[in-house]
Coordinates of C-alpha atoms in Angstrom, one line a residue:
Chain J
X1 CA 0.0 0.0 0.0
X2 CA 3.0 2.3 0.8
X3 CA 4.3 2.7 -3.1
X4 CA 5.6 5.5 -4.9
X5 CA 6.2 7.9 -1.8
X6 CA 7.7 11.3 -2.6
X7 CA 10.9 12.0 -0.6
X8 CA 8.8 14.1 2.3
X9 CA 6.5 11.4 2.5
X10 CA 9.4 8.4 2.9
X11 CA 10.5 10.9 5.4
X12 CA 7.5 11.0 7.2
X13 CA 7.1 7.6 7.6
X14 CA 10.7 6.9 9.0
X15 CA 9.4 9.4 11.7
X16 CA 6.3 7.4 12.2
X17 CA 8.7 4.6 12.7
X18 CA 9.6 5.7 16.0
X19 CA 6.1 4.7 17.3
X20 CA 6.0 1.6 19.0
X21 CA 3.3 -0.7 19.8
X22 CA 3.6 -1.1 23.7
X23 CA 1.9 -4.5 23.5
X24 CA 4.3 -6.1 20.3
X25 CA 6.9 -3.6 21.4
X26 CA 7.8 -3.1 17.8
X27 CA 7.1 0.1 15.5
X28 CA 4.3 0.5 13.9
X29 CA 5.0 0.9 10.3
X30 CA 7.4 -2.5 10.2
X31 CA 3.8 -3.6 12.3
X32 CA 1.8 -2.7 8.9
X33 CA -0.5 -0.7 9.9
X34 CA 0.2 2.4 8.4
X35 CA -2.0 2.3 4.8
X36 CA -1.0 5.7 3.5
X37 CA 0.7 9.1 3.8
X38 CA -0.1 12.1 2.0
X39 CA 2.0 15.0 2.3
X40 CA 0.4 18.5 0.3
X41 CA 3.1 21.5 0.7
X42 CA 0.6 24.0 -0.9
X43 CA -1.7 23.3 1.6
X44 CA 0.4 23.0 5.0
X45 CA -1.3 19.1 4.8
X46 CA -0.1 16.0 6.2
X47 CA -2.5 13.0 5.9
X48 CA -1.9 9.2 7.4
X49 CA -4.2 7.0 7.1
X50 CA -3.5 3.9 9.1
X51 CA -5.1 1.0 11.0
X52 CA -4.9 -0.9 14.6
X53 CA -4.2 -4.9 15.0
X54 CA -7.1 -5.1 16.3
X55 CA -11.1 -3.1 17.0
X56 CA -11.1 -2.1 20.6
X57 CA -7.2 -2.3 21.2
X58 CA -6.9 -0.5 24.7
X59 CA -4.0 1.3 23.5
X60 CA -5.8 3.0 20.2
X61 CA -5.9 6.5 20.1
X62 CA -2.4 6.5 22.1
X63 CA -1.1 5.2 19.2
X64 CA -2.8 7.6 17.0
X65 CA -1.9 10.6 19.1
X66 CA 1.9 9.4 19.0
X67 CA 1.8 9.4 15.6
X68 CA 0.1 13.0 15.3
X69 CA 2.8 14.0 18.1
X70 CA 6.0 12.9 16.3
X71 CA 5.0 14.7 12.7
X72 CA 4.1 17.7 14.4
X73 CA 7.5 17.8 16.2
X74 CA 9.1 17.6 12.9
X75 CA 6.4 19.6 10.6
X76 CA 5.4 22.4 13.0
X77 CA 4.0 24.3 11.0
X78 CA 1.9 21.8 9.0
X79 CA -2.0 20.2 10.1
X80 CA -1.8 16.9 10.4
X81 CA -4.7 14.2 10.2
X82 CA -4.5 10.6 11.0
X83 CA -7.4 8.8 9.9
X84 CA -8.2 5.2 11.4
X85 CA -9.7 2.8 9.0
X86 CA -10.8 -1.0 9.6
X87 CA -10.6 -1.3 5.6
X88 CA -8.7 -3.5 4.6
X89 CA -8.7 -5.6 8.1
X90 CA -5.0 -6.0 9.3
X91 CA -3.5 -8.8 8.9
X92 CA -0.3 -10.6 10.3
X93 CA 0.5 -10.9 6.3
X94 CA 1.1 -6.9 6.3
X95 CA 3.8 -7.1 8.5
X96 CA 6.8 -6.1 7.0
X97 CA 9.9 -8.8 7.0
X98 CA 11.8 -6.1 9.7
X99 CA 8.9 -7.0 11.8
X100 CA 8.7 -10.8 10.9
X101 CA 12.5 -10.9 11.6
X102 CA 12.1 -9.2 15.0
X103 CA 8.7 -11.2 15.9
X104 CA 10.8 -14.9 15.0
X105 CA 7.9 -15.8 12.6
Chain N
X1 CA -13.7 8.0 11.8
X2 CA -12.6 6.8 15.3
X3 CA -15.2 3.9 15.6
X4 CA -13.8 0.4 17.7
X5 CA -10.8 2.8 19.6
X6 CA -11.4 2.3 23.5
X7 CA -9.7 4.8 25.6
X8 CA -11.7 7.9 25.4
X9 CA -14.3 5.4 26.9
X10 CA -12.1 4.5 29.3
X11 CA -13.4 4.6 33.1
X12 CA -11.0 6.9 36.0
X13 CA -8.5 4.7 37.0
X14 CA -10.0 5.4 40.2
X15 CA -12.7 3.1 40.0
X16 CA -10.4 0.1 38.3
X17 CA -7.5 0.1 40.3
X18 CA -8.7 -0.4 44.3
X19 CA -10.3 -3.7 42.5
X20 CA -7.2 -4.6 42.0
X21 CA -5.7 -3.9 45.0
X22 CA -8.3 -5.2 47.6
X23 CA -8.7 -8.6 45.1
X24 CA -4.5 -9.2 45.6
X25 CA -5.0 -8.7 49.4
X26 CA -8.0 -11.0 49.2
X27 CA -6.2 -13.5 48.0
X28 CA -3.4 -13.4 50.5
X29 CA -5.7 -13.8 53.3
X30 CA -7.1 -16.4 51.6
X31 CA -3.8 -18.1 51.1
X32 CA -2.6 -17.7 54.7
X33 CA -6.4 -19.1 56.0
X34 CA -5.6 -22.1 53.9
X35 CA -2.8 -23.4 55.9
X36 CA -4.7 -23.1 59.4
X37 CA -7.9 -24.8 57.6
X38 CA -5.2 -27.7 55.8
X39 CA -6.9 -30.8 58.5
X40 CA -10.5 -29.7 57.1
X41 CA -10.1 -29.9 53.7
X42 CA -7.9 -32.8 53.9
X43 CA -11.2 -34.3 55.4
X44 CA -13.3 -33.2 52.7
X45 CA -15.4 -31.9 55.0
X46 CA -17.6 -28.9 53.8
X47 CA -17.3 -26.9 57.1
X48 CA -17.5 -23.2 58.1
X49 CA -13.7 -22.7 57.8
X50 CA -13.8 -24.3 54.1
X51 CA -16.9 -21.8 52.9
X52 CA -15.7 -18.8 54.9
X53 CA -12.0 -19.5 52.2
X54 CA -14.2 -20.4 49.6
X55 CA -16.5 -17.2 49.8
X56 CA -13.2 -14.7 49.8
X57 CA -12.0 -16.3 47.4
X58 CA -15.1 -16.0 45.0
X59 CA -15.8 -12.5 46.0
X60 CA -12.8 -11.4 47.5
X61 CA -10.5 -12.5 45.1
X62 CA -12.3 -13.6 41.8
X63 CA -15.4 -11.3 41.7
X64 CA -13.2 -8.4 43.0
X65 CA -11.4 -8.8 40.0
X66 CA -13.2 -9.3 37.5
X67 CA -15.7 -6.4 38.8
X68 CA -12.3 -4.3 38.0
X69 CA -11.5 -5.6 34.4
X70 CA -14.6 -5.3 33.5
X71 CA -15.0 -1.9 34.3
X72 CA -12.1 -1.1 32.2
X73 CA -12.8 -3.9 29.5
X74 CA -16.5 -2.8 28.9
X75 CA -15.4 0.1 26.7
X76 CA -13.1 -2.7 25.4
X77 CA -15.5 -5.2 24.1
X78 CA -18.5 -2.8 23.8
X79 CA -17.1 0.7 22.5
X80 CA -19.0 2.4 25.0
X81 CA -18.3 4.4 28.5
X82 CA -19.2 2.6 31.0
X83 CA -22.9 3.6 32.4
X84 CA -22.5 5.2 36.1
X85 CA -18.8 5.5 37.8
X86 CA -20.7 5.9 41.3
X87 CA -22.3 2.7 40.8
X88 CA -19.3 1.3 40.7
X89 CA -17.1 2.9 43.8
X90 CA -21.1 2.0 45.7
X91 CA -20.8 -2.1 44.6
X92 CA -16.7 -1.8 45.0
X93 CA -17.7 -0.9 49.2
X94 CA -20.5 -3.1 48.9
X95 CA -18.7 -6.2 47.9
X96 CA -16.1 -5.8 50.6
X97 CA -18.2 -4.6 53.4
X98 CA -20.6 -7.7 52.5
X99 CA -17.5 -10.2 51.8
X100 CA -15.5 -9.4 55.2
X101 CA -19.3 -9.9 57.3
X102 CA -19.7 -13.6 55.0
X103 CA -16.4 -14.8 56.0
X104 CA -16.8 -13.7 59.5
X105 CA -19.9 -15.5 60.1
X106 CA -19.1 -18.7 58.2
X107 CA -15.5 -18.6 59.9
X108 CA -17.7 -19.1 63.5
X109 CA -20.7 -20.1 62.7
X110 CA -21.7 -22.7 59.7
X111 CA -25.2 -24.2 60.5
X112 CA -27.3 -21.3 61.3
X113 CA -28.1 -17.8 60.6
X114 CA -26.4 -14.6 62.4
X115 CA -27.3 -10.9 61.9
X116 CA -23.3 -10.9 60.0
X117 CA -24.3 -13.2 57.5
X118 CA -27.9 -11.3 56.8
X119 CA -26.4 -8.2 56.5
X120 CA -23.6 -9.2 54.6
X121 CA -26.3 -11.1 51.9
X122 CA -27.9 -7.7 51.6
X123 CA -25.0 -5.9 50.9
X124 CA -23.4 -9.0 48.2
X125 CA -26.9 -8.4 46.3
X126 CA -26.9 -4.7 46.3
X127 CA -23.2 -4.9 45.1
X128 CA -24.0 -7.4 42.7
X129 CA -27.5 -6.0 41.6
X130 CA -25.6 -2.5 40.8
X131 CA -22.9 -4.1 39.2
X132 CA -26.0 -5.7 37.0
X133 CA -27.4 -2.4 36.7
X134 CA -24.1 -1.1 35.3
X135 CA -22.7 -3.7 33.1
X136 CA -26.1 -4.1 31.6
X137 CA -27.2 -0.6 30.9
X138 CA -23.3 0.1 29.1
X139 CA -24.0 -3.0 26.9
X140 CA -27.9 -1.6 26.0
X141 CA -25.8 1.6 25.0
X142 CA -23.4 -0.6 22.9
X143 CA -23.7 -1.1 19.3
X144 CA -21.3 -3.9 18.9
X145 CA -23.5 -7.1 19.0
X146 CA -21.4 -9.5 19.0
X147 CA -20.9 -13.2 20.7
X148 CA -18.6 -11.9 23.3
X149 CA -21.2 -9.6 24.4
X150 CA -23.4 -11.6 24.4
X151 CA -21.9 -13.7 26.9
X152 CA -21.5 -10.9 28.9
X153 CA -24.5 -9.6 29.4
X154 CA -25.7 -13.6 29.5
X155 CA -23.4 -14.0 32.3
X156 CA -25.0 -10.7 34.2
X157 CA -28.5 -12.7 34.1
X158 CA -27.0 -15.6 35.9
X159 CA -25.1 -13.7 38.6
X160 CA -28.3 -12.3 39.0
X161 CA -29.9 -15.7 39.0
X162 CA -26.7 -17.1 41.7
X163 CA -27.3 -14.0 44.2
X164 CA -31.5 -14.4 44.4
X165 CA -31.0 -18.1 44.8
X166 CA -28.0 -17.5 47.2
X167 CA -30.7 -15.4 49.6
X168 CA -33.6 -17.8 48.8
X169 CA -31.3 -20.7 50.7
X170 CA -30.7 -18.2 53.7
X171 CA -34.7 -17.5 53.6
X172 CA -35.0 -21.6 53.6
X173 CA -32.9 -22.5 56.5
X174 CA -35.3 -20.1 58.9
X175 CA -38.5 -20.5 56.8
X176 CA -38.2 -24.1 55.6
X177 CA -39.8 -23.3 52.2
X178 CA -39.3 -26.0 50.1
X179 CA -38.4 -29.6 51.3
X180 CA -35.0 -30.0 49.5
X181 CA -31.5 -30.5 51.3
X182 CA -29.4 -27.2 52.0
X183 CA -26.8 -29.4 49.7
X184 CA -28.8 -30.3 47.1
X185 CA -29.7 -26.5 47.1
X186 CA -26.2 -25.3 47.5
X187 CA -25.1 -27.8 44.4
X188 CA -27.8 -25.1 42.1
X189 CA -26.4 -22.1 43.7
X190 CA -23.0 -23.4 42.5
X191 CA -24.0 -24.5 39.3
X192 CA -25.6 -20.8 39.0
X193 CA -22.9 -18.9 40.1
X194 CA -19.3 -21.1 39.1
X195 CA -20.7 -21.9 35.1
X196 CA -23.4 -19.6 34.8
X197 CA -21.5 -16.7 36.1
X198 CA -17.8 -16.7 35.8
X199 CA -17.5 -19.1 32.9
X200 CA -20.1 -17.3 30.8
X201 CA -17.7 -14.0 31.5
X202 CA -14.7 -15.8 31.3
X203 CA -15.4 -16.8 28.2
X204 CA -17.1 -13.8 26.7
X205 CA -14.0 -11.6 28.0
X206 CA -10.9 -14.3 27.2
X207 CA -12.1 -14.9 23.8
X208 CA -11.7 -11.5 23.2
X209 CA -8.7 -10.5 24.9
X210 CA -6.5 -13.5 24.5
X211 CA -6.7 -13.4 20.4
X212 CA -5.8 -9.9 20.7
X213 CA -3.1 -10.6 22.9
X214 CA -2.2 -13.6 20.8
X215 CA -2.6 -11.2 17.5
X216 CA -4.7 -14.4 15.8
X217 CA -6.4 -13.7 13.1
X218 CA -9.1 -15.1 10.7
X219 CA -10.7 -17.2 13.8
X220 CA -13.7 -19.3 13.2
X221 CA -16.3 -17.7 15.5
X222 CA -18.5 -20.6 15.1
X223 CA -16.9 -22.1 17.8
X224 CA -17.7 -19.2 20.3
X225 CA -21.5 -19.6 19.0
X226 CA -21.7 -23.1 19.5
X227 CA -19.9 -22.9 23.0
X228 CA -23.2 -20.3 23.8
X229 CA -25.9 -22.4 23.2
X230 CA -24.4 -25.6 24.6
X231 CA -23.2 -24.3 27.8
X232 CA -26.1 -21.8 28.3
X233 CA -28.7 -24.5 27.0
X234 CA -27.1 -27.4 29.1
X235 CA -26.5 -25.7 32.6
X236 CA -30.1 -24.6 32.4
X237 CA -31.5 -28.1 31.6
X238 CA -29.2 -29.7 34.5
X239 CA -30.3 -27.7 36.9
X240 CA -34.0 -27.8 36.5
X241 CA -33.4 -31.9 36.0
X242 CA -31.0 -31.9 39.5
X243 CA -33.9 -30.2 41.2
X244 CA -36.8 -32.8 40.2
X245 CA -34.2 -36.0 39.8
X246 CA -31.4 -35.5 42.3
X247 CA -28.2 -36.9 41.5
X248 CA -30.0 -39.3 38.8
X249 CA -27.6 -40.3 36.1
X250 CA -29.5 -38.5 33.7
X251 CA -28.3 -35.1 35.0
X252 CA -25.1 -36.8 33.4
X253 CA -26.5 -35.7 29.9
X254 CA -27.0 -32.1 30.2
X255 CA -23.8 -31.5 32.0
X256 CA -22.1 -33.3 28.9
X257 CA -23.4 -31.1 26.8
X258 CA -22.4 -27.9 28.9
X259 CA -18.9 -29.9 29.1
X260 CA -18.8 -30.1 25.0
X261 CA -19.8 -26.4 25.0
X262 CA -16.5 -25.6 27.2
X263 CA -14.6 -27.5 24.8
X264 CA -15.9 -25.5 21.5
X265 CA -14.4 -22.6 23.4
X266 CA -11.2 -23.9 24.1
X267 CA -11.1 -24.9 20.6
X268 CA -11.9 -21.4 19.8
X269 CA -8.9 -20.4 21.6
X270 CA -6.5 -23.0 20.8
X271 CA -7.0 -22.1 17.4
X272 CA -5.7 -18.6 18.7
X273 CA -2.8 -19.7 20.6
X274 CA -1.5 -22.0 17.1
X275 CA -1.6 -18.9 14.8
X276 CA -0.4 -16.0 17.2
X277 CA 2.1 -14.0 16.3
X278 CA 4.7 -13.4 18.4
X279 CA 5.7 -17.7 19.3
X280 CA 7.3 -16.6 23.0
X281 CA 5.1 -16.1 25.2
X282 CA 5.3 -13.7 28.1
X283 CA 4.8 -14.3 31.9
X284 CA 0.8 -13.1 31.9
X285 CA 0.5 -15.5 28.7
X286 CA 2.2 -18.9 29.7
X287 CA 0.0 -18.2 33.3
X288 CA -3.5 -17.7 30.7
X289 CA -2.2 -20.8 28.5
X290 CA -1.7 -22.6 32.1
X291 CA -4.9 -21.7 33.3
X292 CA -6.5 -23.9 30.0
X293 CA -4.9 -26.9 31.7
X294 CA -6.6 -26.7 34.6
X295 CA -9.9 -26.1 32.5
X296 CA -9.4 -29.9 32.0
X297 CA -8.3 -31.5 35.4
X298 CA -11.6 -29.2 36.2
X299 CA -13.9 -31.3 33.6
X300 CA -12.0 -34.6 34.9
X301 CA -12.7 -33.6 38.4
X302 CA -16.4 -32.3 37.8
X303 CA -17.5 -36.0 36.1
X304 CA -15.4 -37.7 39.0
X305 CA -17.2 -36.2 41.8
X306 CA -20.3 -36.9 40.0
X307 CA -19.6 -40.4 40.3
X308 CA -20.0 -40.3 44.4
X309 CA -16.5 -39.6 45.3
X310 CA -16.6 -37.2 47.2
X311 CA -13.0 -36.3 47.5
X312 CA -12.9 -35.4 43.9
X313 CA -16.0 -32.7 44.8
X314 CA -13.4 -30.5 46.5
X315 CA -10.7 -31.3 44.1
X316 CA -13.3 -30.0 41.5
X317 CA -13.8 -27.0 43.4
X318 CA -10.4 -26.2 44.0
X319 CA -9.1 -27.1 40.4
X320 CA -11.5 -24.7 39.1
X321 CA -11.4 -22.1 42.0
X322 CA -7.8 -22.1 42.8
X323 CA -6.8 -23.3 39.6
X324 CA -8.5 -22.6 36.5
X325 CA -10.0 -18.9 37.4
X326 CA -6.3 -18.0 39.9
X327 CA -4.5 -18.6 36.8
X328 CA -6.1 -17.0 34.3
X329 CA -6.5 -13.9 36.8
X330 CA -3.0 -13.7 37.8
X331 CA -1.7 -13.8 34.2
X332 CA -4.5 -11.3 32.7
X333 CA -3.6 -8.9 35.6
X334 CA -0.3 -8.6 33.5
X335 CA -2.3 -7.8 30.0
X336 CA -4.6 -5.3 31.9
X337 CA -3.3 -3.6 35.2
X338 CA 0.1 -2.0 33.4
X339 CA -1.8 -0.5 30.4
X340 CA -4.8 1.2 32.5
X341 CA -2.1 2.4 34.9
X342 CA 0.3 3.5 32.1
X343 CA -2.1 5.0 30.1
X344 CA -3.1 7.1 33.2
X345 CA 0.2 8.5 33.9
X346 CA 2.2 8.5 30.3
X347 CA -0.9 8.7 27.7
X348 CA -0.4 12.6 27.1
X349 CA 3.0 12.2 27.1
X350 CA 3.5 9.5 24.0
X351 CA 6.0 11.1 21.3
X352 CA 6.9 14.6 23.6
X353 CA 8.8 12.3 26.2
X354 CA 10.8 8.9 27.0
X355 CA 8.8 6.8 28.9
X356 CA 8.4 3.3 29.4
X357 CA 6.8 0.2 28.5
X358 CA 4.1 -0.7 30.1
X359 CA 6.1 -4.4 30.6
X360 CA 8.7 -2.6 32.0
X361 CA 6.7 -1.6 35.0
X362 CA 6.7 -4.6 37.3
X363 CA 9.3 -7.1 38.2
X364 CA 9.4 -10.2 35.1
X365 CA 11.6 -12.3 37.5
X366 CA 9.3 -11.7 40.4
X367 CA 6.6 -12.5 37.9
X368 CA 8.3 -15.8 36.8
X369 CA 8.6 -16.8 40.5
X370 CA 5.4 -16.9 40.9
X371 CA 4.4 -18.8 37.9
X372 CA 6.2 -21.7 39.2
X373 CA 5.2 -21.6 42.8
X374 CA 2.0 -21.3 41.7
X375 CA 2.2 -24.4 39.4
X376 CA 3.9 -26.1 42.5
X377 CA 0.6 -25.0 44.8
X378 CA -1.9 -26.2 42.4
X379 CA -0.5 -29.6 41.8
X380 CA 0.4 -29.8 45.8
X381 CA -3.0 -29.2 46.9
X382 CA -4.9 -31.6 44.6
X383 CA -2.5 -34.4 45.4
X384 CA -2.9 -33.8 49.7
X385 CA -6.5 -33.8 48.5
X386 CA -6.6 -36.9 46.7
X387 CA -3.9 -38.3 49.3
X388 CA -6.2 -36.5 52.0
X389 CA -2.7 -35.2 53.7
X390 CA -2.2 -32.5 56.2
X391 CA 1.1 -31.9 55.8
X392 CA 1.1 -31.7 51.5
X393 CA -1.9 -29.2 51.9
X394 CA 0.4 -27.1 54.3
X395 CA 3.1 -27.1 52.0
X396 CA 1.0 -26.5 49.5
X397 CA -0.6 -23.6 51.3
X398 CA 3.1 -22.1 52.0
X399 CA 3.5 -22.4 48.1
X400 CA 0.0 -20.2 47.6
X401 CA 1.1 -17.9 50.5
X402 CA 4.2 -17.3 48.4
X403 CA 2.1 -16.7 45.4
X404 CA 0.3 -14.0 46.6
X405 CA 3.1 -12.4 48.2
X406 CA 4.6 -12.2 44.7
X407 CA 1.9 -11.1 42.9
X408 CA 0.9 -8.6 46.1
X409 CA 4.3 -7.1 45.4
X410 CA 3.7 -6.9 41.4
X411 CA 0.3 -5.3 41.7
X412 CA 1.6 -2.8 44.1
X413 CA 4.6 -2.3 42.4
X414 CA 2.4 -1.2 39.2
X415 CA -0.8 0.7 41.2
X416 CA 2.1 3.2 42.8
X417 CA 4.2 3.5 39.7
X418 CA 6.1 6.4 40.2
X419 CA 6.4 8.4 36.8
X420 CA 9.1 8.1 34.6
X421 CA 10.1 10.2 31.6
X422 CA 13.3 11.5 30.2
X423 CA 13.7 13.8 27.5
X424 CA 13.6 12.7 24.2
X425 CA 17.2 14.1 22.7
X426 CA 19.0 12.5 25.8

């Protein structure tokens, strides 16, 4: 899902990547739950759209407001959105082989 | 679009945590009382001493809990706030007021009735009917209608069901109602409360959390349907069949099929456990995948006793009590307490600071200790049962004593977490 990104975008999500899962304890882009990034310098927008492991995870919009957090820290003077979607349902299938590596599957 | 995310719905951690606390403490006292009560329940022997232990453990220990979880796994399972925090903090006084007054009477005084054990029944069924009121109003508010809730709010109706039948005994013994034995009535109440009750939630709530924990995928939820209507339609059919027939042999059928139901949800989960993700499993896992274990010595117990040996009747108790719903607590406290505690003290701090796992917030190794003493309690105090020996229940007690101390010492260790965070560039 994460093909062609522009340079700002690839940056953005290697700052994403320092958000980590506290449960899996690894971050969540090698987690594959990050579905898309938009970056629009015209408008000052940043858009993620990204996904949880599972409906009801206790540590949800923690996670979301990391991920807000860190590309605000970086892009201060940008808006950023991060929009959760269940669609396509995550699998373990998305993880990326980092995250297989680091999980031993 | 913010639909299934959980923590704005999240309860103060006010409410969660005493649960926590007073159920760790419960089970201490619990432990200790065990090792001065060893010669009774060597014996077999039902007596005061044995339902004064076996009443804080149920609602000192066990219902405390899971009173607490649920509070903070409502929004969980349902995506909703819960309905009334006041309710709560009320059934949270209730239930320990009421619990301390039970144990106190049964301690002294096993045959007849006392003014402790009357006003301690009131205050068990205002705690429980608020608790009702509470869990069942959130899940009318919930949109998510799913099997887990369902068994859920299923198991509300039968704690419901265990507490009216609970008072109608005390109501017998001075009235003399109906002509049935106090056993034969306190086998119902049992049925009502240990399968209707905690099984129903235990599996509405573990077959949620543990494939989340597990990160399974692609489940068949069959399983979880077929485990509803077996154990739901069989517990209900045995116990209006033990009330006309007794112990006939025919009650045999019905609890099979609850029995089969159990086993579609331990399919369910199995499944779970063979496609998680991560293959090493942590403390608070090993202690959940432990507690399906003693699920089955439970079931083998349960059919033995059935067969007139008495002997096995406590085993069953214990196995299920002690064993089955101990470990499954004391490993999900590991998968719950840290994250409602950490999310109280670090969640608006997440990407502005350094902070800590929530893993990181107890002691593993203490953690690991007390996964194998507990494994060395359990199988101690079914074989002094089976043996009927003093001395390997005391030893086994000593084991449970060192349980609790551990797990006391975890629980504190995470309640009174003192906050850490460093700055980011260090």
């Amino acid at each position: 899902m994460l093909e062609n990104l522009t340079q700002t975008e690839q940056a953005i999500l290697n700052v994403i990547k320092t958000v980590i899962d506290p449960e899996v304890e690894i971050n969540i882009v090698d987690l594959g739950l990050i579905y898309k990034i938009s970056h629009n310098e015209a408008d000052k927008k940043i858009e993620v759209v990204m996904t949880l492991s599972a409906r009801g995870c206790p540590v949800g919009d923690v996670i979301i407001q990391h991920v807000e957090t860190v590309i605000l820290d970086r892009w201060t003077d940008y808006s950023v959105d991060v929009e959760l979607t269940w669609e396509p349902e995550w699998t373990p299938d998305m993880i990326t082989d980092q995250g297989k590596n680091f999980l031993n599957m | 679009m913010k639909a299934g995310l959980s923590t704005k719905n999240a309860p103060s951690h006010l409410v969660v945590l005493p649960h926590y606390a007073m159920g760790a403490i419960a089970f201490l006292i619990a432990s200790v009382l065990l090792f001065f009560t060893a010669k009774e329940i060597s014996l077999g022997y039902g007596g005061g001493k044995i339902v004064s232990i076996t009443h804080i453990l149920v609602l000192g220990w066990v219902t405390m809990i899971i009173y607490g979880a649920l509070y903070q796994l409502i929004p969980v399972v349902m995506e909703v706030k819960l309905f009334s925090e006041i309710l709560a903090y009320i059934s949270f006084v209730t239930l320990n007021v009421g619990t301390v007054l039970m144990a106190i009477h049964f301690w002294n005084n096993y045959i007849g009735n006392s003014l402790l054990i009357e006003i301690g029944g009131t205050l068990i069924f205002v705690s429980v009917f608020l608790f009702a009121i509470n869990a069942g109003m959130s899940a009318i508010k919930s949109k998510q209608r799913t099997i887990e809730n369902r068994f859920i709010v299923t198991s509300i109706l039968w704690l419901l069901g265990t507490v009216l039948f609970g008072i109608f005994i005390i109501v017998n013994v001075s009235k003399g109602l109906i002509d049935i034995s106090r056993t034969d009535l306190l086998k119902i109440h049992v049925g009502f409360g240990i399968i209707g009750w905690f099984m129903m939630l235990v599996i509405g709530v573990a077959s949620k959390l543990l494939p989340m924990f597990f990160i399974a995928h692609k489940l068949q939820r069959k399983y979880l349907n077929l485990s509803y209507f077996f154990t739901n339609g069989g517990l209900l059919v045995a116990i209006i069949m033990f009330y006309f027939l007794k112990e006939s042999y025919l009650v045999l059928i019905p609890i099979a099929i609850v029995i089969i139901g159990l086993l579609f949800f331990v399919k369910y989960n199995y499944d779970a456990y063979k496609a998680r993700l991560r293959k090493k499993l942590d403390v608070g896992m090993k202690l959940s995948v432990l507690s399906f274990l003693l699920l089955f010595t439970t079931i083998v117990f349960a059919i033995l006793s059935f067969f007139k040996l008495e002997v096995f009747y406590t085993a069953y108790g214990v196995s299920l009590i002690l064993g089955f719903f101990t470990s499954l607590i004391l490993g999900q406290m590991y998968k719950t307490l840290p994250f409602i505690v950490w999310l109280h003290k670090y969640q608006d701090k997440v990407g502005k600071f350094k902070i800590p796992m929530p893993a990181s917030m107890y002691s593993e190794k203490v953690a690991e200790l007390h996964y194998y003493s507990f494994i060395v309690a359990i199988i101690l105090i079914l074989i002094g049962l089976i043996l009927s020996s003093i001395i390997i229940i005391k030893i086994s007690a000593v084991a449970f004593i060192i349980t609790a101390i551990l797990y006391c010492y975890n629980t504190f260790l995470i309640i009174f977490h003192k906050e850490k965070i460093e700055d980011l560039k260090k």
